[in-house]
Amino acid sequence: MSSPATRTRARTDVSAPPAGSPARPTLAARAAARAAGGAVRVFLVLAGLFWLLPTIGLLLSSLRSPSDIAASGWWQVFTAPAQLTTENYTHLLADDTITGSLVSTVLITVPSTLLVLLLGSFAGYAFAWLEFPGRDWWFLGVVALLVVPVQVALVPVSKLFGAVGLFETTLGVVLFHTAFGLPFAIFLLRNFFAEIPRELLEAARLDGAGELRLFTQVVLPLGGPAIASLGIFQFLWVWNDMLIALIFADSQSPPITVALQQQVRQFGNNVDVLAPGAFVSMVVPLIVFFAFQRQFASGVMAGAVK
């Protein structure tokens, strides 16, 4: 039968933490950690609201009459919510120039994005896994094209498009955006496809898969996040472009960026059309980004994960 001293020593040994184990944080340390985490969350929420402030201001401005916009700032709607009206959007939908420009923007942006994704995927796979003469030198040429600014090509491409009948056409704008989007697309997708394990491709070839089937059924599914990220970048660049559209697009059916610029009057701004038109032009890229944000995050983090 154990003595009282032995039982006391046993209770002490059980309650003591094992040797080498980390010390349990004190109540003050846990409270400080929670407070720090809460402060970070508050800071992130405030940063997000600050980032969205221009969009919120443009939305509220688009819901106010021109007289209210001229009289006070958009924040006055919080004290006078009766100012909010959808009359501006009614005027916008009745404006054939703006609605036609939205259609023209879609006809330019969607083909430009799809062509860059398609051609860039094929070229990226070829540079990553196909053997052909001068492959590395050709790829170096593609990388060199990344540093060529768009402004350098405006004059020669304008002369070329004028000679072949593509100046001031939707097809000309699509070809210009596709040509200048391909170098980055090839560079990005080639580096991503090169990280695919060679054993996986060799196993597919042993099963009788040709290059086209290997590309469509193995490479493309694995490269989905990178392709989605590239598609978002290309879509945003083409949708928000004004320089190329101002020079090469048809003046009778310009994209939304040019159409909004043309709405500016000599002695003032056509705010009843500009505000809702600008918000519609802004909200479409936001919808596309948030719709594919998961794929975008996966594509951005793919290299770090590997």
Short mmCIF file of C-alpha atoms in Angstrom, two decimals:
data_model
loop_
_atom_site.label_atom_id
_atom_site.label_comp_id
_atom_site.label_asym_id
_atom_site.label_seq_id
_atom_site.Cartn_x
_atom_site.Cartn_y
_atom_site.Cartn_z
CA MET A 1 0.00 0.00 0.00
CA SER A 2 1.47 3.37 -1.12
CA SER A 3 2.23 6.10 1.34
CA PRO A 4 0.66 9.64 1.19
CA ALA A 5 3.97 11.04 -0.11
CA THR A 6 3.96 8.54 -2.96
CA ARG A 7 0.34 9.41 -3.92
CA THR A 8 1.14 13.14 -3.83
CA ARG A 9 4.19 12.64 -6.07
CA ALA A 10 2.11 10.59 -8.50
CA ARG A 11 -0.58 13.29 -8.76
CA THR A 12 2.15 15.87 -9.35
CA ASP A 13 3.71 13.77 -12.11
CA VAL A 14 0.34 13.27 -13.86
CA SER A 15 -0.55 16.95 -13.81
CA ALA A 16 2.86 18.10 -15.06
CA PRO A 17 3.26 18.38 -18.85
CA PRO A 18 5.61 15.89 -20.51
CA ALA A 19 9.21 16.92 -20.88
CA GLY A 20 9.92 18.67 -24.17
CA SER A 21 6.25 19.49 -24.92
CA PRO A 22 5.38 23.12 -25.70
CA ALA A 23 4.05 25.16 -22.82
CA ARG A 24 0.32 25.84 -22.89
CA PRO A 25 -0.37 29.50 -23.73
CA THR A 26 -1.70 31.59 -20.94
CA LEU A 27 -5.13 33.18 -20.92
CA ALA A 28 -3.60 36.59 -21.69
CA ALA A 29 -1.70 35.18 -24.68
CA ARG A 30 -4.86 33.56 -26.09
CA ALA A 31 -6.82 36.79 -25.63
CA ALA A 32 -4.07 38.76 -27.39
CA ALA A 33 -4.04 36.29 -30.30
CA ARG A 34 -7.82 36.55 -30.71
CA ALA A 35 -7.67 40.33 -30.56
CA ALA A 36 -4.95 40.36 -33.22
CA GLY A 37 -7.01 38.06 -35.44
CA GLY A 38 -10.06 40.26 -35.01
CA ALA A 39 -8.03 43.36 -35.85
CA VAL A 40 -6.77 41.71 -39.04
CA ARG A 41 -10.31 40.82 -40.07
CA VAL A 42 -11.51 44.37 -39.44
CA PHE A 43 -8.59 45.74 -41.45
CA LEU A 44 -9.34 43.40 -44.37
CA VAL A 45 -13.02 44.33 -44.34
CA LEU A 46 -12.17 48.04 -44.33
CA ALA A 47 -9.64 47.54 -47.14
CA GLY A 48 -12.27 45.70 -49.21
CA LEU A 49 -14.82 48.45 -48.65
CA PHE A 50 -12.25 51.09 -49.57
CA TRP A 51 -11.47 49.18 -52.78
CA LEU A 52 -15.18 48.99 -53.63
CA LEU A 53 -15.82 52.65 -52.78
CA PRO A 54 -15.45 53.97 -56.37
CA THR A 55 -17.78 51.25 -57.66
CA ILE A 56 -20.36 52.01 -54.98
CA GLY A 57 -20.11 55.72 -55.72
CA LEU A 58 -20.56 55.15 -59.45
CA LEU A 59 -23.58 52.90 -58.80
CA LEU A 60 -25.25 55.48 -56.57
CA SER A 61 -24.46 58.25 -59.05
CA SER A 62 -26.05 56.23 -61.84
CA LEU A 63 -29.24 56.08 -59.75
CA ARG A 64 -29.49 59.86 -59.29
CA SER A 65 -30.90 62.48 -61.62
CA PRO A 66 -28.51 64.87 -63.44
CA SER A 67 -29.73 67.80 -61.32
CA ASP A 68 -28.98 65.93 -58.09
CA ILE A 69 -25.54 64.93 -59.37
CA ALA A 70 -24.75 68.57 -60.20
CA ALA A 71 -26.04 69.80 -56.83
CA SER A 72 -24.31 67.41 -54.40
CA GLY A 73 -22.16 64.33 -54.02
CA TRP A 74 -23.35 60.74 -54.26
CA TRP A 75 -23.12 60.22 -50.50
CA GLN A 76 -26.16 62.45 -50.07
CA VAL A 77 -28.37 59.48 -50.93
CA PHE A 78 -27.85 58.17 -47.39
CA THR A 79 -29.68 61.20 -46.03
CA ALA A 80 -32.09 61.58 -48.96
CA PRO A 81 -32.82 58.11 -50.38
CA ALA A 82 -35.71 59.53 -52.42
CA GLN A 83 -33.08 60.68 -54.92
CA LEU A 84 -32.61 57.11 -56.14
CA THR A 85 -34.29 56.41 -59.47
CA THR A 86 -33.87 54.04 -62.42
CA GLU A 87 -34.65 56.72 -64.97
CA ASN A 88 -31.03 56.91 -66.11
CA TYR A 89 -31.01 53.21 -67.00
CA THR A 90 -34.22 53.70 -68.96
CA HIS A 91 -32.44 56.41 -70.97
CA LEU A 92 -29.43 54.13 -71.37
CA LEU A 93 -31.44 51.24 -72.80
CA ALA A 94 -33.18 53.68 -75.16
CA ASP A 95 -29.81 54.94 -76.46
CA ASP A 96 -29.03 52.92 -79.59
CA THR A 97 -25.39 54.05 -79.53
CA ILE A 98 -24.71 52.61 -76.08
CA THR A 99 -26.63 49.37 -76.60
CA GLY A 100 -24.95 48.88 -79.98
CA SER A 101 -21.55 49.54 -78.42
CA LEU A 102 -22.16 46.85 -75.82
CA VAL A 103 -22.88 44.37 -78.62
CA SER A 104 -19.73 45.48 -80.46
CA THR A 105 -17.67 45.07 -77.29
CA VAL A 106 -18.94 41.50 -76.84
CA LEU A 107 -18.24 40.70 -80.51
CA ILE A 108 -14.66 41.91 -80.03
CA THR A 109 -13.91 40.57 -76.55
CA VAL A 110 -15.26 37.03 -76.80
CA PRO A 111 -13.48 36.02 -80.05
CA SER A 112 -10.26 37.72 -78.95
CA THR A 113 -10.29 35.78 -75.69
CA LEU A 114 -11.22 32.42 -77.23
CA LEU A 115 -8.63 32.70 -80.02
CA VAL A 116 -5.86 33.53 -77.55
CA LEU A 117 -6.83 30.59 -75.33
CA LEU A 118 -7.06 28.16 -78.24
CA LEU A 119 -3.92 29.18 -80.13
CA GLY A 120 -1.95 29.76 -76.92
CA SER A 121 -2.85 26.30 -75.62
CA PHE A 122 -1.77 24.58 -78.83
CA ALA A 123 1.48 26.57 -79.03
CA GLY A 124 2.23 26.13 -75.32
CA TYR A 125 1.83 22.36 -75.62
CA ALA A 126 4.03 22.28 -78.73
CA PHE A 127 6.82 24.27 -77.08
CA ALA A 128 6.60 22.13 -73.91
CA TRP A 129 6.40 18.58 -75.27
CA LEU A 130 6.95 18.43 -79.04
CA GLU A 131 10.35 18.22 -80.68
CA PHE A 132 10.86 20.33 -83.80
CA PRO A 133 13.85 22.19 -85.30
CA GLY A 134 14.67 25.47 -83.57
CA ARG A 135 12.13 25.01 -80.82
CA ASP A 136 14.14 26.86 -78.17
CA TRP A 137 15.01 29.71 -80.52
CA TRP A 138 11.39 30.12 -81.55
CA PHE A 139 10.40 30.25 -77.88
CA LEU A 140 13.04 32.89 -77.20
CA GLY A 141 11.50 34.91 -80.02
CA VAL A 142 8.08 34.62 -78.35
CA VAL A 143 9.56 35.78 -75.04
CA ALA A 144 11.21 38.73 -76.80
CA LEU A 145 7.81 39.82 -78.13
CA LEU A 146 6.60 40.32 -74.55
CA VAL A 147 8.60 43.54 -74.28
CA VAL A 148 7.26 45.06 -77.52
CA PRO A 149 4.84 47.89 -76.61
CA VAL A 150 1.53 48.16 -78.40
CA GLN A 151 2.23 51.74 -79.45
CA VAL A 152 5.13 50.65 -81.65
CA ALA A 153 2.83 48.61 -83.90
CA LEU A 154 0.02 51.12 -84.33
CA VAL A 155 1.33 52.85 -87.47
CA PRO A 156 2.60 49.78 -89.40
CA VAL A 157 -0.46 47.70 -88.51
CA SER A 158 -2.72 50.57 -89.55
CA LYS A 159 -1.05 50.66 -92.97
CA LEU A 160 -1.29 46.87 -93.26
CA PHE A 161 -4.97 46.79 -92.28
CA GLY A 162 -5.71 49.63 -94.68
CA ALA A 163 -4.06 47.75 -97.53
CA VAL A 164 -5.98 44.51 -96.92
CA GLY A 165 -9.33 46.13 -96.02
CA LEU A 166 -9.34 45.38 -92.27
CA PHE A 167 -9.09 48.95 -91.02
CA GLU A 168 -12.14 50.06 -88.99
CA THR A 169 -13.55 46.53 -88.86
CA THR A 170 -14.37 44.26 -85.95
CA LEU A 171 -12.18 41.52 -87.43
CA GLY A 172 -9.19 43.86 -87.48
CA VAL A 173 -9.58 44.70 -83.79
CA VAL A 174 -9.94 40.99 -82.94
CA LEU A 175 -6.79 40.11 -84.88
CA PHE A 176 -4.81 42.91 -83.23
CA HIS A 177 -5.82 41.84 -79.72
CA THR A 178 -5.15 38.20 -80.55
CA ALA A 179 -1.69 38.91 -81.94
CA PHE A 180 -0.61 40.94 -78.93
CA GLY A 181 -2.18 38.53 -76.44
CA LEU A 182 -0.50 35.41 -77.82
CA PRO A 183 3.10 35.98 -76.59
CA PHE A 184 2.06 36.15 -72.95
CA ALA A 185 -0.39 33.26 -73.42
CA ILE A 186 2.27 31.02 -74.98
CA PHE A 187 4.82 31.93 -72.32
CA LEU A 188 2.41 31.26 -69.45
CA LEU A 189 0.91 28.02 -70.77
CA ARG A 190 4.21 26.57 -71.98
CA ASN A 191 5.71 26.93 -68.49
CA PHE A 192 2.59 25.43 -66.91
CA PHE A 193 2.36 22.49 -69.32
CA ALA A 194 6.07 21.75 -68.85
CA GLU A 195 5.36 20.94 -65.18
CA ILE A 196 3.09 18.03 -66.10
CA PRO A 197 4.84 14.74 -65.18
CA ARG A 198 6.39 13.10 -68.22
CA GLU A 199 5.39 9.67 -66.93
CA LEU A 200 1.73 10.61 -67.21
CA LEU A 201 2.10 11.57 -70.87
CA GLU A 202 4.16 8.48 -71.65
CA ALA A 203 1.51 6.26 -70.06
CA ALA A 204 -1.16 7.86 -72.23
CA ARG A 205 0.98 7.31 -75.34
CA LEU A 206 1.46 3.64 -74.40
CA ASP A 207 -2.32 3.33 -74.24
CA GLY A 208 -2.47 4.44 -77.87
CA ALA A 209 -3.32 8.12 -77.41
CA GLY A 210 -2.22 10.38 -80.24
CA GLU A 211 -1.02 13.92 -79.77
CA LEU A 212 -4.47 15.47 -80.29
CA ARG A 213 -6.17 13.07 -77.89
CA LEU A 214 -3.31 13.52 -75.41
CA PHE A 215 -3.72 17.27 -75.63
CA THR A 216 -7.51 17.34 -75.26
CA GLN A 217 -7.98 14.60 -72.65
CA VAL A 218 -4.85 14.91 -70.50
CA VAL A 219 -3.15 18.27 -70.90
CA LEU A 220 -6.18 20.55 -71.13
CA PRO A 221 -7.92 19.20 -67.98
CA LEU A 222 -4.69 19.54 -65.99
CA GLY A 223 -4.10 23.02 -67.37
CA GLY A 224 -7.61 24.25 -66.62
CA PRO A 225 -6.64 26.66 -63.79
CA ALA A 226 -3.89 28.31 -65.85
CA ILE A 227 -6.16 28.60 -68.89
CA ALA A 228 -8.92 30.13 -66.76
CA SER A 229 -6.50 32.69 -65.29
CA LEU A 230 -5.26 33.59 -68.76
CA GLY A 231 -8.85 33.93 -70.00
CA ILE A 232 -9.68 36.39 -67.21
CA PHE A 233 -6.60 38.51 -67.95
CA GLN A 234 -7.31 38.58 -71.68
CA PHE A 235 -11.01 39.34 -71.20
CA LEU A 236 -10.31 42.25 -68.84
CA TRP A 237 -7.62 43.68 -71.12
CA VAL A 238 -9.77 43.60 -74.25
CA TRP A 239 -12.99 44.74 -72.57
CA ASN A 240 -11.35 47.78 -70.95
CA ASP A 241 -9.19 48.71 -73.94
CA MET A 242 -9.71 52.12 -75.50
CA LEU A 243 -6.55 52.89 -77.48
CA ILE A 244 -6.82 50.05 -79.98
CA ALA A 245 -10.59 50.42 -80.24
CA LEU A 246 -10.27 54.16 -80.85
CA ILE A 247 -7.91 53.57 -83.77
CA PHE A 248 -8.99 50.32 -85.41
CA ALA A 249 -12.68 49.86 -84.53
CA ASP A 250 -15.55 50.89 -86.78
CA SER A 251 -16.52 54.46 -85.96
CA GLN A 252 -20.19 53.64 -86.67
CA SER A 253 -20.29 50.82 -84.09
CA PRO A 254 -17.53 51.51 -81.55
CA PRO A 255 -16.93 49.51 -78.35
CA ILE A 256 -18.34 50.75 -75.06
CA THR A 257 -15.16 52.58 -74.01
CA VAL A 258 -15.15 54.68 -77.18
CA ALA A 259 -18.92 55.19 -77.10
CA LEU A 260 -18.76 56.58 -73.56
CA GLN A 261 -15.95 58.91 -74.54
CA GLN A 262 -18.03 60.20 -77.43
CA GLN A 263 -20.88 61.00 -75.03
CA VAL A 264 -18.85 63.80 -73.47
CA ARG A 265 -20.32 67.09 -74.66
CA GLN A 266 -18.47 70.30 -75.34
CA PHE A 267 -19.78 72.22 -72.31
CA GLY A 268 -20.54 69.37 -69.91
CA ASN A 269 -20.95 65.66 -69.42
CA ASN A 270 -23.96 63.64 -70.46
CA VAL A 271 -24.17 62.19 -66.95
CA ASP A 272 -27.60 60.63 -67.40
CA VAL A 273 -25.99 58.24 -69.91
CA LEU A 274 -22.35 58.28 -68.80
CA ALA A 275 -22.93 57.18 -65.19
CA PRO A 276 -25.08 54.09 -65.88
CA GLY A 277 -23.06 53.26 -69.00
CA ALA A 278 -19.80 53.40 -67.06
CA PHE A 279 -21.25 51.23 -64.30
CA VAL A 280 -22.46 48.61 -66.80
CA SER A 281 -19.04 48.67 -68.46
CA MET A 282 -17.40 48.14 -65.06
CA VAL A 283 -19.74 45.53 -63.64
CA VAL A 284 -19.36 43.06 -66.52
CA PRO A 285 -15.63 42.43 -65.86
CA LEU A 286 -16.38 42.21 -62.14
CA ILE A 287 -18.99 39.53 -62.79
CA VAL A 288 -16.55 37.57 -64.96
CA PHE A 289 -13.81 37.84 -62.34
CA PHE A 290 -15.96 36.75 -59.40
CA ALA A 291 -17.50 33.95 -61.47
CA PHE A 292 -14.05 32.44 -62.13
CA GLN A 293 -12.23 33.58 -59.00
CA ARG A 294 -11.70 30.01 -57.77
CA GLN A 295 -10.05 28.98 -61.05
CA PHE A 296 -8.08 32.21 -61.03
CA ALA A 297 -6.74 31.56 -57.53
CA SER A 298 -5.87 27.96 -58.47
CA GLY A 299 -4.00 29.12 -61.54
CA VAL A 300 -2.06 31.78 -59.67
CA MET A 301 -1.09 29.38 -56.88
CA ALA A 302 -0.35 26.41 -59.18
CA GLY A 303 3.31 27.26 -59.55
CA ALA A 304 3.78 27.78 -55.82
CA VAL A 305 2.08 24.47 -55.01
CA LYS A 306 4.26 22.59 -57.42
#
